[in-house]
Short mmCIF file of C-alpha atoms and ligand atoms in Angstrom, two decimals:
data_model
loop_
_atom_site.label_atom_id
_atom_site.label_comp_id
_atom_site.label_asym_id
_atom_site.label_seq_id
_atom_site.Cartn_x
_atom_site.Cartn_y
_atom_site.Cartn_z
CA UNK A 1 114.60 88.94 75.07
CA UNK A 2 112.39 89.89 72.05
CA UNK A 3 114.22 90.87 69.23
CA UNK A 4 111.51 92.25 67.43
CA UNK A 5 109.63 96.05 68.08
CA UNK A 6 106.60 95.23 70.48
CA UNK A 7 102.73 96.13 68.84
CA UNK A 8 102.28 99.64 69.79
CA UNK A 9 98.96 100.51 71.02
CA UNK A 10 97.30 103.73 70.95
CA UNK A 11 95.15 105.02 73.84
CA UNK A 12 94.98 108.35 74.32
CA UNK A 13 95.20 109.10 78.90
CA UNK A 14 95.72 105.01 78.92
CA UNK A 15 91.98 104.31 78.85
CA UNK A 16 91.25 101.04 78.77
CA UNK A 17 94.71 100.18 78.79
CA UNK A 18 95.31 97.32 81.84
CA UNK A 19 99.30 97.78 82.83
CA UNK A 20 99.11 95.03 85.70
CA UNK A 21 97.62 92.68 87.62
CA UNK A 22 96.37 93.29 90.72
CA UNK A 23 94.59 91.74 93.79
CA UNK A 24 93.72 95.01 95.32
CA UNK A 25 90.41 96.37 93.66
CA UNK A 26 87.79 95.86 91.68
CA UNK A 27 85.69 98.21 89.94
CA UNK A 28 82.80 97.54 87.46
CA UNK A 29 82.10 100.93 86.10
CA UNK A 30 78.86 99.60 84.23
CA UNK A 31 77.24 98.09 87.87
CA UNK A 32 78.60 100.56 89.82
CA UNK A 33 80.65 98.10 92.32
CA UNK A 34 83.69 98.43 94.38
CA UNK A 35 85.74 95.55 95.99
CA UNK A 36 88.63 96.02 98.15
CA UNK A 37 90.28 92.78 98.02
CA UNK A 38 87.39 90.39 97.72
CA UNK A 39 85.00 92.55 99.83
CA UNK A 40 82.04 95.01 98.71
CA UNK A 41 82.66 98.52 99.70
CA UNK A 42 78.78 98.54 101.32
CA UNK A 43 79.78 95.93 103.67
CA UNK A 44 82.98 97.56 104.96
CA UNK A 45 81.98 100.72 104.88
CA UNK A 46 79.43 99.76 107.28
CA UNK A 47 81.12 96.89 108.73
CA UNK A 48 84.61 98.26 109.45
CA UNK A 49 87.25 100.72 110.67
CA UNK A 50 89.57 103.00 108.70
CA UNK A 51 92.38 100.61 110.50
CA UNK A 52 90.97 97.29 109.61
CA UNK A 53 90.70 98.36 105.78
CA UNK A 54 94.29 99.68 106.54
CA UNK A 55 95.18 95.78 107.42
CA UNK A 56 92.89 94.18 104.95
CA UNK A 57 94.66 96.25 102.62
CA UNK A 58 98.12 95.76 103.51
CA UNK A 59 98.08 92.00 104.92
CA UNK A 60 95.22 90.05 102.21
CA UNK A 61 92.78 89.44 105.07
CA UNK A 62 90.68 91.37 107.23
CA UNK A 63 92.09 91.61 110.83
CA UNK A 64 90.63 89.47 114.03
CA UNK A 65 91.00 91.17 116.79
CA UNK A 66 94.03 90.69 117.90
CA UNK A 67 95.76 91.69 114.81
CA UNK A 68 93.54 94.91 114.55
CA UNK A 69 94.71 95.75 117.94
CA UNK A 70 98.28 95.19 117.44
CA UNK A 71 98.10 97.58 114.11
CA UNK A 72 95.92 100.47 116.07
CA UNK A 73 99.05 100.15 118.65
CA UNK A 74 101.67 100.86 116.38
CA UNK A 75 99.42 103.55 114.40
CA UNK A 76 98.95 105.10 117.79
CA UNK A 77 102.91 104.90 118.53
CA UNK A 78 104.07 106.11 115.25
CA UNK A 79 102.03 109.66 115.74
CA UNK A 80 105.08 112.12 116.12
CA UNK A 81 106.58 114.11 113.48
CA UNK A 82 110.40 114.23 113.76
CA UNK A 83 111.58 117.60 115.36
CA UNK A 84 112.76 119.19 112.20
CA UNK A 85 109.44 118.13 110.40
CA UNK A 86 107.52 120.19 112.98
CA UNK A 87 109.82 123.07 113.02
CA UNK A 88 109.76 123.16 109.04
CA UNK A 89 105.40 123.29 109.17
CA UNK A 90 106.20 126.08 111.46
CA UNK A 91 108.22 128.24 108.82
CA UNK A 92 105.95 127.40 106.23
CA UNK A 93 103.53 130.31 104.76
CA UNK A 94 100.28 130.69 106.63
CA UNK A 95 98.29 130.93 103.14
CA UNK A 96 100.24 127.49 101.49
CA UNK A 97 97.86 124.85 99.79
CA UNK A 98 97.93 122.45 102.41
CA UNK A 99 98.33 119.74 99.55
CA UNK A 100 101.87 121.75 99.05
CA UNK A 101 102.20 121.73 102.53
CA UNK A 102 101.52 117.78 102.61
CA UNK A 103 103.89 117.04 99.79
CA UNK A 104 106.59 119.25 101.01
CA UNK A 105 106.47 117.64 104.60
CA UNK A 106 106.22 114.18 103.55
CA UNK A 107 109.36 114.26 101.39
CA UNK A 108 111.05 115.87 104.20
CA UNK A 109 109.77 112.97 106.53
CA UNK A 110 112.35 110.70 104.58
CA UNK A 111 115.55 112.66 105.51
CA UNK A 112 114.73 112.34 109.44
CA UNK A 113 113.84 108.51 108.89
CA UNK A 114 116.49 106.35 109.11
CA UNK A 115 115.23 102.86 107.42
CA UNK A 116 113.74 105.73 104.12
CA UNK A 117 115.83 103.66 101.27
CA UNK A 118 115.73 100.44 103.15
CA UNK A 119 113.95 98.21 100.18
CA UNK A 120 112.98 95.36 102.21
CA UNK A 121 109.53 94.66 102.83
CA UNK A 122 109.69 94.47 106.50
CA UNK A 123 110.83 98.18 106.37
CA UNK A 124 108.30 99.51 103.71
CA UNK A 125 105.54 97.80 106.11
CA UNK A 126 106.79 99.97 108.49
CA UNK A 127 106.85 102.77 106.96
CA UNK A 128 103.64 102.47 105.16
CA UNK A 129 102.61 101.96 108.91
CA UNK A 130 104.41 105.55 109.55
CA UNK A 131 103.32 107.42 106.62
CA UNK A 132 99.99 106.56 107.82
CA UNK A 133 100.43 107.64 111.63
CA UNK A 134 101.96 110.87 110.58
CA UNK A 135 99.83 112.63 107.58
CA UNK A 136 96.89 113.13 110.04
CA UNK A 137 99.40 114.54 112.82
CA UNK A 138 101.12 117.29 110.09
CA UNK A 139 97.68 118.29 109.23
CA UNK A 140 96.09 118.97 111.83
CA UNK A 141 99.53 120.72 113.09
CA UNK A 142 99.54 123.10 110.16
CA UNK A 143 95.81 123.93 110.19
CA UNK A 144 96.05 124.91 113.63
CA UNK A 145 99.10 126.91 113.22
CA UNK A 146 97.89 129.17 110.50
CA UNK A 147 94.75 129.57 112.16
CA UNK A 148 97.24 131.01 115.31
CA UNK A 149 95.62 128.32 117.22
CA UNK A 150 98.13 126.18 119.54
CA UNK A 151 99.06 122.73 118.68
CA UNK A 152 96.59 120.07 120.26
CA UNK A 153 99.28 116.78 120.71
CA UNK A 154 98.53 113.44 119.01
CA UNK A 155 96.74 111.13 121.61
CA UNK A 156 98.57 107.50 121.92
CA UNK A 157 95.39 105.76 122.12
CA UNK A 158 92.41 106.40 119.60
CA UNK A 159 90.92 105.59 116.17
CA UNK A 160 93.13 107.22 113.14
CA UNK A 161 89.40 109.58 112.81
CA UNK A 162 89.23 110.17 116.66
CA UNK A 163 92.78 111.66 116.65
CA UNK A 164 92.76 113.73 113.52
CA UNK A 165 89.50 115.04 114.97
CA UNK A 166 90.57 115.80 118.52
CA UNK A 167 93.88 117.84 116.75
CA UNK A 168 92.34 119.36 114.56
CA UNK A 169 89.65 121.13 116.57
CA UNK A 170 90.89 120.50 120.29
CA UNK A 171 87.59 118.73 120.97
CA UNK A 172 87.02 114.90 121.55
CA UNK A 173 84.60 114.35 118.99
CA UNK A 174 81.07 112.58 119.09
CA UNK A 175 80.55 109.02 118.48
CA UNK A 176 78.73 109.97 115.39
CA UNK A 177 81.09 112.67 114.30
CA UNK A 178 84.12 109.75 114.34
CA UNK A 179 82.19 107.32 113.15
CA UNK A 180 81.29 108.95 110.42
CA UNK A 181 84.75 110.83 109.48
CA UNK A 182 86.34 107.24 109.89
CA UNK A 183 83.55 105.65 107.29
CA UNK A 184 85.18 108.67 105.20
CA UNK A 185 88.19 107.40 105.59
CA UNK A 186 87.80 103.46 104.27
CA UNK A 187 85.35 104.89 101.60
CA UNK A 188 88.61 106.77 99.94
CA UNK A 189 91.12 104.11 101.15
CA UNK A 190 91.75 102.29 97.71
CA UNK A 191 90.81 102.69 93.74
CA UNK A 192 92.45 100.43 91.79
CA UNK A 193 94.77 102.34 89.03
CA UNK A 194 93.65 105.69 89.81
CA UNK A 195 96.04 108.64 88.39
CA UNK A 196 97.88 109.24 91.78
CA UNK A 197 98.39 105.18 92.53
CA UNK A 198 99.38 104.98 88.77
CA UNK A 199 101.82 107.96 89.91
CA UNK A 200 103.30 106.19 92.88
CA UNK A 201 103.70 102.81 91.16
CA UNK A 202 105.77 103.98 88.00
CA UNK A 203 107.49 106.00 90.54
CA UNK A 204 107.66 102.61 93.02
CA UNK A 205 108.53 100.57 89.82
CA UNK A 206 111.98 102.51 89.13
CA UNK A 207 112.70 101.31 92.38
CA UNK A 208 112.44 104.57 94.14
CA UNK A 209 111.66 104.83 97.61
CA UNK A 210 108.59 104.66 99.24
CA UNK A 211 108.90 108.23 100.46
CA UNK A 212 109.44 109.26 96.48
CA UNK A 213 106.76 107.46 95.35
CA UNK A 214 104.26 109.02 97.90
CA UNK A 215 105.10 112.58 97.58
CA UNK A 216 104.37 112.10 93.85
CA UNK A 217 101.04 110.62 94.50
CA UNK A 218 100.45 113.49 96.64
CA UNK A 219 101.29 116.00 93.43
CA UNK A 220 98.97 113.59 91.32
CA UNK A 221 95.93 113.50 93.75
CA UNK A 222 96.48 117.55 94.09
CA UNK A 223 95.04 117.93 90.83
CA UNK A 224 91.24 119.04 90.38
CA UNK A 225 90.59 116.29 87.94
CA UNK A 226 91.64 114.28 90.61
CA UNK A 227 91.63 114.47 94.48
CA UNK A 228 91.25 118.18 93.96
CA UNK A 229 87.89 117.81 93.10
CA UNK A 230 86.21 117.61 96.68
CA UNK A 231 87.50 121.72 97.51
CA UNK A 232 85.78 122.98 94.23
CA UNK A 233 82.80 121.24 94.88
CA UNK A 234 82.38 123.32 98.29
CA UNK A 235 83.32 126.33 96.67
CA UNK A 236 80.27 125.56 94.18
CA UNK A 237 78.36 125.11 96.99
CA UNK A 238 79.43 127.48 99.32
CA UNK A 239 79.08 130.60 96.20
CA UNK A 240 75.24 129.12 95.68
CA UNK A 241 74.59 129.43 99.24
CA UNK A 242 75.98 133.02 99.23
CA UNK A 243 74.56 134.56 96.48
CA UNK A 244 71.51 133.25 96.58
CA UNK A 245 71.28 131.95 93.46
CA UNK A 246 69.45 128.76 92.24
CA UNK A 247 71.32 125.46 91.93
CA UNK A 248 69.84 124.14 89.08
CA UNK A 249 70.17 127.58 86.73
CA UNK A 250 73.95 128.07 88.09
CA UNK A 251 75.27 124.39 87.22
CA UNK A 252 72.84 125.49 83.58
CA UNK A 253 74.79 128.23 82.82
CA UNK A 254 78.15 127.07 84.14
CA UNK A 255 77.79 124.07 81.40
CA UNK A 256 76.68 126.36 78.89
CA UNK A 257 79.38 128.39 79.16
CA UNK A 258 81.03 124.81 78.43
CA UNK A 259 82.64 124.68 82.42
CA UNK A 260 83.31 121.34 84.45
CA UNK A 261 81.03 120.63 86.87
CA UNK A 262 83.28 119.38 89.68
CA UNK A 263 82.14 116.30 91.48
CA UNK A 264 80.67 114.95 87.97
CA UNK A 265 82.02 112.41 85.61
CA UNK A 266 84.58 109.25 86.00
CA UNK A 267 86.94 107.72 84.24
CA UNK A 268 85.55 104.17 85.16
CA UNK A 269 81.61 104.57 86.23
CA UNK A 270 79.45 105.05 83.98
CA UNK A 271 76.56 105.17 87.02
CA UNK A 272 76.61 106.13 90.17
CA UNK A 273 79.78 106.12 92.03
CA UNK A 274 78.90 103.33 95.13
CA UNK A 275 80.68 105.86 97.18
CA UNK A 276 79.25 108.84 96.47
CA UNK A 277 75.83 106.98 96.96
CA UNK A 278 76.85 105.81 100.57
CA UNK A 279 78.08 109.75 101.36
CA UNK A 280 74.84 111.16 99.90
CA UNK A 281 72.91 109.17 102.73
CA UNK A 282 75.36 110.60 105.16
CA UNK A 283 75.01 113.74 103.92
CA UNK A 284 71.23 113.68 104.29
CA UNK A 285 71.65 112.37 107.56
CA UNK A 286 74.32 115.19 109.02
CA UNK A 287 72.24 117.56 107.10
CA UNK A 288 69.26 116.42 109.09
CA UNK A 289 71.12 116.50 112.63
CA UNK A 290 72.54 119.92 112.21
CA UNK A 291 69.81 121.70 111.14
CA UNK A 292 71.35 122.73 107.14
CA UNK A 293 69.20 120.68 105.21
CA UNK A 294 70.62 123.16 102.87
CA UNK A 295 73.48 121.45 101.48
CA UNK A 296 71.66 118.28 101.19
CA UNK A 297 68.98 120.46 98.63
CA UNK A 298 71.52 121.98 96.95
CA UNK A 299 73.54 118.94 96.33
CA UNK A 300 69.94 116.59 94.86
CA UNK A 301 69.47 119.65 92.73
CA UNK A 302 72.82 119.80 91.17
CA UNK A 303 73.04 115.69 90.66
CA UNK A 304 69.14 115.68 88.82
CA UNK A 305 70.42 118.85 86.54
CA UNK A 306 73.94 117.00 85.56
CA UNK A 307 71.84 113.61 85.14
CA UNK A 308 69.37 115.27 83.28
CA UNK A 309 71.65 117.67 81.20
CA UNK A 310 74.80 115.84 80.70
CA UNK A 311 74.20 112.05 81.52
CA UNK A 312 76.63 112.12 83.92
CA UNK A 313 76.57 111.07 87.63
CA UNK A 314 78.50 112.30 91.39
CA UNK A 315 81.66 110.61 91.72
CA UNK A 316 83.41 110.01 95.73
CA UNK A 317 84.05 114.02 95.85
CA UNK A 318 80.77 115.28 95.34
CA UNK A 319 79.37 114.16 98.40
CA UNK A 320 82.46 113.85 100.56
CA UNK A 321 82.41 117.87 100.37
CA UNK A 322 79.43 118.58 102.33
CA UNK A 323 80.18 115.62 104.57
CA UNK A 324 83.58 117.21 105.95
CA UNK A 325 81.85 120.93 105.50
CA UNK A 326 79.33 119.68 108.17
CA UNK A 327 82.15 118.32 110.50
CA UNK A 328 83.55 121.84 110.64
CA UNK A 329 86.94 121.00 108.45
CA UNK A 330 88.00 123.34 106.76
CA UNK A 331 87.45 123.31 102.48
CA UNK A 332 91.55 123.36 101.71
CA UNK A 333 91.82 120.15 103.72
CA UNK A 334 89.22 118.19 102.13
CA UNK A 335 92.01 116.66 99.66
CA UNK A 336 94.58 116.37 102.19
CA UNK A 337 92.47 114.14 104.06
CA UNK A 338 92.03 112.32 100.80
CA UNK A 339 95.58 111.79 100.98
CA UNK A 340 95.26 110.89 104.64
CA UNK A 341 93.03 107.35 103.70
CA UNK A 342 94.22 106.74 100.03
CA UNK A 343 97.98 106.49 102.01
CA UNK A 344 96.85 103.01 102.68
CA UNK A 345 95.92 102.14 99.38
CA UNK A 346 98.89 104.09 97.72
CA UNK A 347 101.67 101.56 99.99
CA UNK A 348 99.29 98.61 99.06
CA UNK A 349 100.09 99.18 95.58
CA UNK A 350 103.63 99.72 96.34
CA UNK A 351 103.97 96.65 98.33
CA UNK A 352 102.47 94.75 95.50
CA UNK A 353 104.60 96.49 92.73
CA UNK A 354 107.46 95.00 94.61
CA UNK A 355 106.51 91.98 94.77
CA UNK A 356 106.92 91.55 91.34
CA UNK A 357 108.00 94.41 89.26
CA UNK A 358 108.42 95.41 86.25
CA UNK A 359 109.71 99.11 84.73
CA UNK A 360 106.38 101.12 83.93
CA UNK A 361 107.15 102.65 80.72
CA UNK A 362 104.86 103.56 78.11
CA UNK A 363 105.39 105.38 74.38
CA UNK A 364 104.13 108.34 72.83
CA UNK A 365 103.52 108.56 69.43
CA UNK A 366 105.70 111.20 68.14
CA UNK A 367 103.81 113.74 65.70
CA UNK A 368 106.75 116.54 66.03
CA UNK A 369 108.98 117.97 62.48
CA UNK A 370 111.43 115.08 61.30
CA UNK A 371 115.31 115.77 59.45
CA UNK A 372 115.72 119.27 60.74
CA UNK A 373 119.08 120.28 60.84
CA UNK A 374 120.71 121.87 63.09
CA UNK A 375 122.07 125.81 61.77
CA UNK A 376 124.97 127.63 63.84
CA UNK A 377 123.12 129.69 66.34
CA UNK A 378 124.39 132.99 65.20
CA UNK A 379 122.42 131.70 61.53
CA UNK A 380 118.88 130.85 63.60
N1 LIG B 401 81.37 118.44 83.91
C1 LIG B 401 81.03 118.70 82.65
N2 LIG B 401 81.36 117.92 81.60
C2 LIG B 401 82.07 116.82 81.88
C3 LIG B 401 82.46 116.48 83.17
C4 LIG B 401 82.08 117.34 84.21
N3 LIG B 401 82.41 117.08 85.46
N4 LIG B 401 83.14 115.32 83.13
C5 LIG B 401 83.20 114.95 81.85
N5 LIG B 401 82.55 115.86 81.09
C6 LIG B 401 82.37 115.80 79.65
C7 LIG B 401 83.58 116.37 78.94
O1 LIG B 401 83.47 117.75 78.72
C8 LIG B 401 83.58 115.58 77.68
O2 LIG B 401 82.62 116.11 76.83
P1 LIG B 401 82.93 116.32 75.26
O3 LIG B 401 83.20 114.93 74.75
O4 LIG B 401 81.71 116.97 74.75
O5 LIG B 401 84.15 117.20 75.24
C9 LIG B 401 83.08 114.20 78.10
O6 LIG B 401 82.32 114.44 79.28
C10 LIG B 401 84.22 113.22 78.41
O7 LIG B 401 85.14 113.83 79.29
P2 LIG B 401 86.65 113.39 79.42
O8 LIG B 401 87.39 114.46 80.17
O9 LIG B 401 87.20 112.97 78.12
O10 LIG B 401 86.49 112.09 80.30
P3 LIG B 401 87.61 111.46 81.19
O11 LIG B 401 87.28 110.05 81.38
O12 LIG B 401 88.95 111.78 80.66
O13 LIG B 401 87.44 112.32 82.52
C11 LIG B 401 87.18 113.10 84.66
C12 LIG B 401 87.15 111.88 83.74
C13 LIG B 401 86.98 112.63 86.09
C14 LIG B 401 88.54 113.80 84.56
C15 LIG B 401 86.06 114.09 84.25
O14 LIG B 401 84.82 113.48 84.36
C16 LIG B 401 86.10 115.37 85.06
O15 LIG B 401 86.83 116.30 84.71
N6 LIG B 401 85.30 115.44 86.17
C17 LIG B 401 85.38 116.60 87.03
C18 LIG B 401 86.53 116.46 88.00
C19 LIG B 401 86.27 115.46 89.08
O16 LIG B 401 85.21 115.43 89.67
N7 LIG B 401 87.27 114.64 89.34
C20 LIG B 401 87.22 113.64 90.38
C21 LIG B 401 87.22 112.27 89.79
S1 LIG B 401 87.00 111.06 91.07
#
């Protein structure tokens, strides 16, 4: 036990600051590379499913077969939302966030789940497993409901992207349309210390429960400096396309008038995003197929003005808007589903915090009035 005061160090948001080891990801914000676990995000994302990243994730290794099957089969058995889950989306208000709806029902998914504060790995494999099962069924359940649209019943056999599809819109999608959505879904399934896995593992690292530490993450990724981002992008989008106006003057003016340009800037890359340069080709592509090369313009011409004006480059939500804009999902759901893949990578990190863990506590540096004392109150 040190006797002495540890070295504070000052970093102002934690930049640069590394809290922990980890064998999850790695990012090089200079090159512009992702890993998940020893893997390049080009080669899964055009190499695997949303459920083998789930395993690779989870497990070290990238499924065979076998093991892939065996996970899709208890994915596929663990979509059903506890009675009074379902009954509480039901009674909540039509025009809710669905990220408050998402954080709301996930919390209450630990009172109807018997092995919630069981610590041992085994169990939080399992529920990780769950967690993962279920997001996808409570929202597609809510977005029907407050469209007054009757619930379409999770399939027991299916991709994770197949079944979210099918419930949400009723419809057995394409083999494009799901294999698209589900490279969607392993491009946002894991990013190292990001601010909502940051929020799940101090939450994780008090020894909270699993359940805790994801409905935090949930509140974290809700943010639009975080997975929040993706819905104002489309509403950028969606208010050029309406009024007309020219992308390149409107993102102008919006930075002149010193505004964020959602979609724009990183934390970690300092170039382009690998993700957001796999979902521009997809959006060119979808663009292409369904006849709205519009969104595909629109998009270039904001990402040359932002390069050009401000140095700075599209990031995972840029792109991803359009993307699930063309699949027909609606806007409020594009962070939700977010939420939906980064679940993987969220119980990753908590398996791995653990494993090994250690209280997550940093310091501020205190800057408030010193020897104030305290008057009576009737004297204040
Ligand atoms: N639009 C306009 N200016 C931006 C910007 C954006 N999207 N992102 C960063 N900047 C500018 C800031 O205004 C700041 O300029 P200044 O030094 O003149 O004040 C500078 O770039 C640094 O920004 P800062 O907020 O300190 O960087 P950060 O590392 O803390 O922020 C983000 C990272 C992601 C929060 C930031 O880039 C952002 O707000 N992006 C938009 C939201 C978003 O897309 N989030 C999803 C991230 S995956």
């Amino acid at each position: 036990m040190a006797t002495q005061e540890t070295p504070l160090i000052q970093a102002r948001g934690l930049e640069g600051v590394v809290a922990l080891d980890s064998e999850l990801c790695f990012i090089d914000g200079q090159q512009g590379t992702l890993i998940y676990r020893g893997y390049d995000i080009f080669d899964l994302a055009r190499h695997t499913s949303f459920e083998e990243v789930a395993y690779l994730l989870w497990n070290g290794h990238l499924p065979n077969r076998s093991e892939r099957d065996e996970l899709l089969a208890r994915l596929q058995a663990e979509r059903t939302l506890p009675p009074m889950v379902a009954e509480l989306l039901g009674m909540t208000p039509e025009d809710a966030s669905p990220m408050a709806v998402l954080r709301s029902a996930v919390s209450a998914l630990a009172l109807f789940d018997a092995e919630a504060d069981d610590p041992s790995p085994e169990a939080n494999y399992r529920k990780a497993i769950r967690l993962t099962a279920r997001i996808p069924v409570l929202l597609a359940a809510f977005d029907r409901r407050r469209k007054g649209l009757p619930p379409v019943p999770p399939r027991k056999h299916g991709s994770t992207a197949f079944d979210f599809l099918h419930m949400l819109t009723g419809e057995e999608p394409g083999e494009a349309a799901e294999r698209t959505f589900d490279t969607c879904l392993v491009l946002h399934a894991e990013h190292g210390l990001n601010a909502s896995t940051f929020a799940a593992r101090v939450i994780g690292a008090t020894l909270s429960d699993i359940y805790s530490a994801v409905t935090g993450a949930i509140g974290a990724l809700k943010g639009p400096l975080h997975g929040g981002a993706n819905i104002e992008v489309m509403r950028m989008l969606l208010e050029i396309d309406r009024t007309g106006r020219d992308p390149v003057q409107y993102v102008k003016e919006k930075l002149a008038r010193k505004e964020r340009v959602m979609g724009f800037g990183h934390r970690v890359y300092k170039t382009l995003d690998p993700r957001a340069a796999i979902l521009r080709d997809m959006v060119e592509a979808l663009s292409e197929e369904r006849g709205q090369r519009k969104w595909y313009d629109y998009s270039m011409k904001i990402m040359e003005t932002m390069e050009r004006e401000k140095g700075l480059y599209p990031n995972v939500d840029f792109f991803s808007a359009p993307v699930y804009y063309m699949l027909g999902i609606a806007p409020d759901l594009f962070t939700p589903i977010f939420a939906m893949s980064r679940i993987t990578g969220w119980t990753a990190h908590l398996l791995e915090q653990w494993k090994d863990n250690r209280l997550i506590r940093p310091r501020a540096a205190y800057v408030g009035p010193r020897n104030l004392a305290v008057r009576p109150l009737d004297e204040r």
